Short mmCIF file of C-alpha atoms in Angstrom, two decimals:
data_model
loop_
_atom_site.label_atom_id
_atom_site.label_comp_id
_atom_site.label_asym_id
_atom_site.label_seq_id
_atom_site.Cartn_x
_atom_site.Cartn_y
_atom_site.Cartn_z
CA UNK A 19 0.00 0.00 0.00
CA UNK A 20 2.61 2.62 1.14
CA UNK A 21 4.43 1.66 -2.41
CA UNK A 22 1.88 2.13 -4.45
CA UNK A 23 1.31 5.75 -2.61
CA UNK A 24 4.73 6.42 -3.53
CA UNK A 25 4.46 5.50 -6.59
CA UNK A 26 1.65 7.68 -7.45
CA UNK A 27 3.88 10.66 -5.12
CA UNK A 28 6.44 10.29 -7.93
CA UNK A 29 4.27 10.65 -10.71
CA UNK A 30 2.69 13.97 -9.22
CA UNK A 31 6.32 15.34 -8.70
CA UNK A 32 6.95 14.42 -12.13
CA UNK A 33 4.46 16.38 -13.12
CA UNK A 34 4.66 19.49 -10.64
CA UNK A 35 8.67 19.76 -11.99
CA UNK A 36 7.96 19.20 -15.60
CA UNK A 37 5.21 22.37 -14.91
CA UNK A 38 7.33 24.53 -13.76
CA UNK A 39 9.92 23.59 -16.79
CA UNK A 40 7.40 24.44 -19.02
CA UNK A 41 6.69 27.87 -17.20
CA UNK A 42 10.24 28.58 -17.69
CA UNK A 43 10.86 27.69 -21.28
CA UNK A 44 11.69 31.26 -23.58
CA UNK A 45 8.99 31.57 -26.62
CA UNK A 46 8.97 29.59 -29.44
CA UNK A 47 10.18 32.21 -31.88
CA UNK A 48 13.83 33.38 -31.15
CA UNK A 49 14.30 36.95 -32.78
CA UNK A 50 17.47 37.58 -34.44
CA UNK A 51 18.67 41.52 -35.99
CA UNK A 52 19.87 40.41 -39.99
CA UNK A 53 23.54 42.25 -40.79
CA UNK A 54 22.43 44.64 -44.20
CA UNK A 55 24.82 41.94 -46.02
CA UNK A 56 22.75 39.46 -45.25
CA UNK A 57 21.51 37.76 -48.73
CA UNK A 58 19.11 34.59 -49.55
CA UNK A 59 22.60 33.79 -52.33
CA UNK A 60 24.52 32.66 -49.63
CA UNK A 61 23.27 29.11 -48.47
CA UNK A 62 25.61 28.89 -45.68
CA UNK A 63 23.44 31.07 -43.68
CA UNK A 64 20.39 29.50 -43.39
CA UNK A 65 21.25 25.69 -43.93
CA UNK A 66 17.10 24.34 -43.14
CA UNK A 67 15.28 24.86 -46.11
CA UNK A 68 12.16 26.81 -45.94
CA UNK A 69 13.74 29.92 -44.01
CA UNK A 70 13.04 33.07 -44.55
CA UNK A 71 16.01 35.64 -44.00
CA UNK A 72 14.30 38.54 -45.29
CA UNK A 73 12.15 38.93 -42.29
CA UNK A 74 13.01 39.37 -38.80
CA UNK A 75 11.66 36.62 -36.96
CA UNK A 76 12.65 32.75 -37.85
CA UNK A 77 13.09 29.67 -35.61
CA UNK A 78 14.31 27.36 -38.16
CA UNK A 79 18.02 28.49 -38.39
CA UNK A 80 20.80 27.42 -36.30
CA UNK A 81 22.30 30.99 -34.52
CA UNK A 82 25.84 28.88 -33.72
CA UNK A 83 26.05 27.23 -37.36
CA UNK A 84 25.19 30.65 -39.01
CA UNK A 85 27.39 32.65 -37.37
CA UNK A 86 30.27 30.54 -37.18
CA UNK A 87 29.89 29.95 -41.06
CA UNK A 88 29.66 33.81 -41.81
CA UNK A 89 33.09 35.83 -43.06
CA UNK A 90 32.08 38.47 -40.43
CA UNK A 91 31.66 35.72 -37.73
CA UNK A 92 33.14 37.59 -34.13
CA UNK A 93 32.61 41.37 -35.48
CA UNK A 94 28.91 41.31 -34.04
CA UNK A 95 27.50 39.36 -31.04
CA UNK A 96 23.67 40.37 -32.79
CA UNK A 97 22.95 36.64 -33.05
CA UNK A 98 22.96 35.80 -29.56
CA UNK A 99 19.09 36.13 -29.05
CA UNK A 100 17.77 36.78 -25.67
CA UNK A 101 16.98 33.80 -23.23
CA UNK A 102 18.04 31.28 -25.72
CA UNK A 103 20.99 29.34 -25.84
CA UNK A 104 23.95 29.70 -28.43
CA UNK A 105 24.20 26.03 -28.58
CA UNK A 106 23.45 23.44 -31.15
CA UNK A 107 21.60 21.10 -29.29
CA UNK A 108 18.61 23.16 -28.14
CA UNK A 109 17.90 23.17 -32.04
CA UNK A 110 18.70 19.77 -33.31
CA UNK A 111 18.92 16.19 -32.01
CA UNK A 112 20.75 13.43 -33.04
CA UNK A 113 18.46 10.17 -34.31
CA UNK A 114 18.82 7.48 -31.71
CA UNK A 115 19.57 3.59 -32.54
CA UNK A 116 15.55 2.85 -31.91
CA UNK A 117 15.01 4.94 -34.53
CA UNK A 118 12.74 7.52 -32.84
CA UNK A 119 14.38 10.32 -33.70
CA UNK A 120 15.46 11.26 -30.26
CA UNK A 121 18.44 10.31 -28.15
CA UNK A 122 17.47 8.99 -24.57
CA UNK A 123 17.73 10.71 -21.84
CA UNK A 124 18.69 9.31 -19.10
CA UNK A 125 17.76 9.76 -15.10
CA UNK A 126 18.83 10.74 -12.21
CA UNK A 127 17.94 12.24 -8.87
CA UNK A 128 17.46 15.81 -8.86
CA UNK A 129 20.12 16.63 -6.29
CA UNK A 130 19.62 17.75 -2.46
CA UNK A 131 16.04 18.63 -3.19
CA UNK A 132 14.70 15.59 -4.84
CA UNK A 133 11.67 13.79 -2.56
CA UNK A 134 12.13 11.28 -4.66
CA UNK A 135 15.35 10.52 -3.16
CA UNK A 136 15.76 8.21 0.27
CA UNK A 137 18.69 10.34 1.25
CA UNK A 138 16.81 13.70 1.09
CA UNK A 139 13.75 12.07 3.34
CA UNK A 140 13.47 13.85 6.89
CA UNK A 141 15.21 12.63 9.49
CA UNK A 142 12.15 11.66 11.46
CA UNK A 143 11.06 9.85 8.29
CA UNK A 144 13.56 7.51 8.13
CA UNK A 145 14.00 6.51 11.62
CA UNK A 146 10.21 5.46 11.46
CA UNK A 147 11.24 3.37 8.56
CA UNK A 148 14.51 2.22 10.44
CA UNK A 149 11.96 1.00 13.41
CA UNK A 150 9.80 -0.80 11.26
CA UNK A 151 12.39 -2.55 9.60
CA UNK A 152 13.57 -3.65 13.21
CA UNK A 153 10.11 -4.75 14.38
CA UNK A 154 10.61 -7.11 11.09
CA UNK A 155 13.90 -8.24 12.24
CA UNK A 156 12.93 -8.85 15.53
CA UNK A 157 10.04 -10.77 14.39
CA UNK A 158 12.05 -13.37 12.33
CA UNK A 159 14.57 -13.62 14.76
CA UNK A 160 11.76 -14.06 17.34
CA UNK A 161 10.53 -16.99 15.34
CA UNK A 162 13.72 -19.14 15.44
CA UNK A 163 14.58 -19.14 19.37
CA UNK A 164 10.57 -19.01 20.85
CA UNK A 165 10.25 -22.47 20.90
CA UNK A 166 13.66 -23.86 21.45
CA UNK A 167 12.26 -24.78 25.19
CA UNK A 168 9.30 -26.91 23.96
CA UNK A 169 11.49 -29.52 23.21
CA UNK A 170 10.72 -32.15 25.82
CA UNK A 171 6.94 -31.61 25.31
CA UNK A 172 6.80 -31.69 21.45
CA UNK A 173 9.16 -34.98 21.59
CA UNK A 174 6.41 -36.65 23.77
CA UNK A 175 3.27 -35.42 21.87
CA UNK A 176 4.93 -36.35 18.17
CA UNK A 177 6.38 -39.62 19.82
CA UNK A 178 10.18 -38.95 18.73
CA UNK A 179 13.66 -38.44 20.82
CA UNK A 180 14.52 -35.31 21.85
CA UNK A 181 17.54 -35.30 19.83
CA UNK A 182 15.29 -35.56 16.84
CA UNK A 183 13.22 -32.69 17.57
CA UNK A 184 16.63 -30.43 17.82
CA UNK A 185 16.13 -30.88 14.20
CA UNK A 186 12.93 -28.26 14.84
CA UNK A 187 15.92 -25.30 15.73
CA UNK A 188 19.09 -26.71 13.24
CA UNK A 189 16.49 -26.83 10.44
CA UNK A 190 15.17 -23.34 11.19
CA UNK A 191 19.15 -22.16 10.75
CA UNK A 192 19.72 -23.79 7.57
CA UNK A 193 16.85 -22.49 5.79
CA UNK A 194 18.08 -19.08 6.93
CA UNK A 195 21.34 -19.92 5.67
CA UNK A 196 19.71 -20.99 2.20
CA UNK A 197 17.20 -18.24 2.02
CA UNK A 198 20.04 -15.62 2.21
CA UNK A 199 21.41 -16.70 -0.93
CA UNK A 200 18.56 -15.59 -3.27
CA UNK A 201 16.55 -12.82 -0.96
CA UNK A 202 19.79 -10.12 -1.51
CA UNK A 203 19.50 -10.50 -5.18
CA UNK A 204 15.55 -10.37 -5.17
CA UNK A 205 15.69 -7.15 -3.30
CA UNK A 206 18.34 -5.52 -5.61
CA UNK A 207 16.29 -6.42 -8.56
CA UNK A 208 12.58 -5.82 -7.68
CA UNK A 209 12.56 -3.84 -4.15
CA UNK A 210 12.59 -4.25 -0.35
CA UNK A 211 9.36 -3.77 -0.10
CA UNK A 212 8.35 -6.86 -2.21
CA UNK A 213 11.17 -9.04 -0.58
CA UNK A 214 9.86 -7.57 2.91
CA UNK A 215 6.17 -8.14 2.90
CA UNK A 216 6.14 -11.79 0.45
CA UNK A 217 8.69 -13.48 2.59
CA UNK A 218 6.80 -12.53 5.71
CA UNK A 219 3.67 -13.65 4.09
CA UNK A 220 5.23 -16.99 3.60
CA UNK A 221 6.96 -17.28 6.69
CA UNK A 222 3.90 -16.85 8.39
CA UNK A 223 1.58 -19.90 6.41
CA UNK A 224 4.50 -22.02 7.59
CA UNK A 225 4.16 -21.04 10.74
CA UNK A 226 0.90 -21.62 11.29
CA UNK A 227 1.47 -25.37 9.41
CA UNK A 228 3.99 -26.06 12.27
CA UNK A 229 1.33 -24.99 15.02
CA UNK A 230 -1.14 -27.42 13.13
CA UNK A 231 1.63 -30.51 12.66
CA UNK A 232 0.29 -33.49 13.35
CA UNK A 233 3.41 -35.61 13.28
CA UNK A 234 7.39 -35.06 13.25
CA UNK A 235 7.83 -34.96 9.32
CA UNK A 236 5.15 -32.06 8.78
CA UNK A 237 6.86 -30.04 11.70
CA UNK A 238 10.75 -29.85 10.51
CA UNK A 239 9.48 -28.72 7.24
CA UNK A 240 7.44 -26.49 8.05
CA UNK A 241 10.14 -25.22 10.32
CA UNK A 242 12.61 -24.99 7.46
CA UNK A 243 10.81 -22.98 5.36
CA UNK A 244 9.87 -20.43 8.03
CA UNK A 245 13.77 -20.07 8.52
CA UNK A 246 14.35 -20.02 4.77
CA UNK A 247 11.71 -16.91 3.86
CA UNK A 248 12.75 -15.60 7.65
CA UNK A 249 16.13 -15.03 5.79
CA UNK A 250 14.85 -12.27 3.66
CA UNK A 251 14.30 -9.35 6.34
CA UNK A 252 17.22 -10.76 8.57
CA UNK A 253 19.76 -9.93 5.17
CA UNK A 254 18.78 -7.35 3.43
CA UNK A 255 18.11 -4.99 6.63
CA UNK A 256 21.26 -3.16 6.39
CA UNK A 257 20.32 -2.66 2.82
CA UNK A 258 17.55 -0.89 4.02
CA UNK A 259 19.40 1.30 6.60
CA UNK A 260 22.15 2.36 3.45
CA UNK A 261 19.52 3.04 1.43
CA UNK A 262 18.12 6.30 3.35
CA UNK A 263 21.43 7.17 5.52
CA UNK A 264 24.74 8.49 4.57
CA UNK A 265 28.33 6.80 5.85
CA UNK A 266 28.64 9.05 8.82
CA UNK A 267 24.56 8.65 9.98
CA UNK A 268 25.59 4.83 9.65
CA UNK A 269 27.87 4.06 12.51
CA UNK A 270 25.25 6.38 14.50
CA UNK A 271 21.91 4.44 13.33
CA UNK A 272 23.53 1.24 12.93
CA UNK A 273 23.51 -0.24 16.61
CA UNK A 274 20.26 0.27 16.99
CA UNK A 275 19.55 -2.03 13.97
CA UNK A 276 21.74 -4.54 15.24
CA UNK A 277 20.09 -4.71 18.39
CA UNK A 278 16.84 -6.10 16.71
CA UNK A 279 18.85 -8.56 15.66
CA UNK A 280 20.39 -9.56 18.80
CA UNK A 281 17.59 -8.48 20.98
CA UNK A 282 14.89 -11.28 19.80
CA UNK A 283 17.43 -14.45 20.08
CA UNK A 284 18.20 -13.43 23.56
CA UNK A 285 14.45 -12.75 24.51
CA UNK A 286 12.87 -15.36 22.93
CA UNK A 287 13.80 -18.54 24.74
CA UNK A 288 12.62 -16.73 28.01
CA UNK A 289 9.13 -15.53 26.55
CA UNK A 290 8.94 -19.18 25.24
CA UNK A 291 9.90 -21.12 28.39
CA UNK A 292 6.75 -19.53 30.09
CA UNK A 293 4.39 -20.29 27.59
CA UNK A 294 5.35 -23.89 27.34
CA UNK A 295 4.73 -24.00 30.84
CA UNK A 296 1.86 -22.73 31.26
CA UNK A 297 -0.09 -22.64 27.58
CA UNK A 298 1.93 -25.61 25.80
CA UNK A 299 4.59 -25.98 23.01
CA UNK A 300 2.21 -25.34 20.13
CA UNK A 301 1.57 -21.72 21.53
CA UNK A 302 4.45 -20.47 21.07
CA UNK A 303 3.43 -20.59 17.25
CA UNK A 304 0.53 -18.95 17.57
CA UNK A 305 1.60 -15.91 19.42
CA UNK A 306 4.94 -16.15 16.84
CA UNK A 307 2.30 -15.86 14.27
CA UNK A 308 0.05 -13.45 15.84
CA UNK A 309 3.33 -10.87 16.45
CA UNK A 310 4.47 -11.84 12.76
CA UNK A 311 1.00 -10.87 12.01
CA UNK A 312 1.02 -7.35 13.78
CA UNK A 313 4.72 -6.82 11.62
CA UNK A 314 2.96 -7.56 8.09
CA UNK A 315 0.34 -4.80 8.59
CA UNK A 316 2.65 -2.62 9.93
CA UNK A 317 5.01 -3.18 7.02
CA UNK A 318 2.40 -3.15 4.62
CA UNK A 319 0.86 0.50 5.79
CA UNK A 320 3.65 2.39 6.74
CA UNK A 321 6.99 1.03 5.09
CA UNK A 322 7.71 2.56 1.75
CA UNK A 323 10.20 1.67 -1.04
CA UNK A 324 13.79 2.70 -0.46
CA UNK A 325 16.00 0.93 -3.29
CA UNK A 326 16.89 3.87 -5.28
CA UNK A 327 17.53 2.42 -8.68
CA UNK A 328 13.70 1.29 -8.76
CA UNK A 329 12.81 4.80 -7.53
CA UNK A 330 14.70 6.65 -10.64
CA UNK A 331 13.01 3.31 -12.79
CA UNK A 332 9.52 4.65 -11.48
CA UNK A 333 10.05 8.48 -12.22
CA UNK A 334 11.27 7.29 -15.59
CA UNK A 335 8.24 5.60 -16.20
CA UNK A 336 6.08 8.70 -15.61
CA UNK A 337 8.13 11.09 -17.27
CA UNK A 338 7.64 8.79 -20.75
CA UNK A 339 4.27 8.80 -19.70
CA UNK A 340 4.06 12.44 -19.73
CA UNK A 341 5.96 12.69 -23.11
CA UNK A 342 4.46 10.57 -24.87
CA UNK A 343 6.42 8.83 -27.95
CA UNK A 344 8.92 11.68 -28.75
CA UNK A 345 11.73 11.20 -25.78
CA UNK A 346 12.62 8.10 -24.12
CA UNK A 347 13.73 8.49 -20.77
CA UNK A 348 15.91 5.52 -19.16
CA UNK A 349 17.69 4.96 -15.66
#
C-alpha cells in the first residue's frame, strides 16, 4: 500500500517539476537583428530549407552554425538572441539507434532537493522506517529461538527423541542460511518492499502449518521454510538502513539495527519457556504468528520503497508517460 502511494507521489512530482519547466521555457520564436549583407545567395546562412532571411523573426536556423559559417563571424555578437541558448543542441537532435528520432535521456535524482530521493527524506522519516524494519527483524529472529524450550513436550506429543526434535531449531538455521542466498539478489532487482512483505507472508503460512503438525515430518518442514523466507528481512536490513542514511549517519543508526537482531534471540527462549509452561509448546506458534501478524500490517501500511535504482526506474516511467512517444527516458 505505502508503495503504491509512492508510486503515485512520484508521478505527481513528475508532473509538478515538468510544470514549472514548461513555465520557464523562452517563446517559441527566437528573434534575431539580420547584418544589411545578409543575402538569400549565400546558403551557408540558413542551412534548413524553408527559411526566410528577409524577415526578422525565424526559428528554423541554427544561430551557432550561421554565425560561425559567416566571413564576419566575431565582429557582431547580434545573433545571440535573448533567453536562448547559443548552442546546437537546443535546435537539433541526433536520431537514436531505436530509430525515434530522439536520443534517450537518461535519469537521475534531482540533487539535495529531490523527494524522490531516500537520502533527502526527513530525518524523522527515516527513523520510522529504520523501526519498522527492526520490528521485522525482531520478528524473524523471534521466530527461530521461541520455541527452542518446547522440546521435551513436542518430543512426547509427536512420539520422537529429543535429539530428533533439535532438528525443529538446526532446520530453522539452515533455511536461513539458504534463504540468504537468493533474498539479496531479489531485493536488488525488484525492491525491499516486495522481498519484505512476500517473505513474511510466507513465513507466516508455515508457521501456522507447524502450530497445526500433526506428526514429526510435517513439523521440521514447516520449520525450514519459516527459517528459509525468515532469511529475507534478517539480510537485506542493512540494505535498508544504506539506502536512506549516509556513511557518517551509519555508525550512528547502525547499533540500533543490530540490536533487533540480537535483541529477539536473547528474549525469545525466556518468553517461550513460560508459555510452554503454562499454555503448551504449540503456543508459542501462535503468538509467533500473531506478532508476525502485527509486523505484516505494519510493514504493509507504513513502510515505503527505499532501493533507489527502482525509484529513478519509477520516475522514468512517468516522465515517458508524460511525453508521450517523442523522448525516451531511461535509468
Amino acid at each position: 500500500m505505502q508503495s503504491f502511494l509512492q508510486y503515485r507521489r512520484i508521478g505527481e512530482h513528475v508532473r509538478d517539476r515538468n510544470a514549472v519547466d514548461e513555465a520557464k521555457k523562452p517563446n517559441a520564436v527566437d528573434v534575431i537583428k539580420l547584418h544589411p549583407w545578409t543575402t538569400r545567395s549565400d546558403p551557408s546562412l540558413y542551412p534548413h530549407s524553408g527559411s526566410n532571411l528577409e524577415g526578422a523573426t525565424f526559428s528554423s536556423v541554427n544561430p551557432t552554425f550561421w554565425a560561425s559559417t559567416h566571413p564576419a563571424y566575431g565582429q557582431s555578437q547580434e545573433f545571440i538572441l535573448p533567453g536562448s541558448e547559443p548552442t546546437a543542441s537546443r535546435f537539433s537532435s541526433a536520431p537514436s539507434n531505436d530509430g525515434s528520432g530522439q536520443d534517450p535521456i537518461e535519469v537521475h535524482h534531482d540533487g539535495s532537493d529531490d523527494p524522490t530521493n531516500p537520502h533527502n527524506w526527513p530525518l524523522p522519516t527515516r527513523c520510522k522506517n529504520l523501526a519498522i524494519v527492526a520490528l521485522l527483524v525482531f520478528v524473524q529472529g523471534w521466530a527461530g529461538g521461541a520455541d527452542s524450550l518446547g522440546n521435551k513436550t513436542a518430543s512426547e506429543e509427536l512420539h520422537v527423541s529429543r535429539v530428533s526434535e533439535d532438528l525443529v531449531t538446526a532446520l530453522y538455521l539452515v533455511g536461513v542460511g539458504l534463504g540468504a542466498l537468493f533474498s539479496g539478489p531479489l531485493s536488488e532487482s525488484y525492491g525491499r518492499n516486495p522481498t519484505y512483505l512476500g517473505s513474511i507472508l510466507c513465513s507466516m503460512l508455515f508457521i501456522m502449518g507447524s502450530a497445526l503438525a500433526r506428526n514429526f515430518a510435517a513439523q521440521i518442514v514447516c520449520r525450514f521454510f519459516v527459517g528459509l523466507f525468515a532469511s529475507a528481512t534478517l539480510t537485506i536490513n542493512g540494505s535498508s538502513m544504506s539506502d536512506q542514511f549516509e556513511p557518517l549517519e551509519r555508525s550512528l543508526v547502525w547499533p540500533w539495527l543490530a540490536l533487533a537482531n540480537i535483541a529477539a534471540p536473547m528474549l525469545a527462549p525466556v518468553a517461550g519457556g513460560w508459555i510452554v509452561e503454562n499454555l503448551g509448546w504449540r503456543y508459542t506458534e501462535w503468538i509467533t504468528l500473531a506478532i508476525s501478524g502485527f509486523a505484516f500490517l505494519i510493514a504493509f501500511f507504513f513502510l515505503p520503497e527505499t532501493l533507489s535504482p527502482l525509484l529513478v526506474s519509477w520516475k522514468a516511467r512517468h516522465m515517458r508517460n508524460l511525453a508521450g512517444s517523442d523522448k525516451e527516458y531511461t535509468c
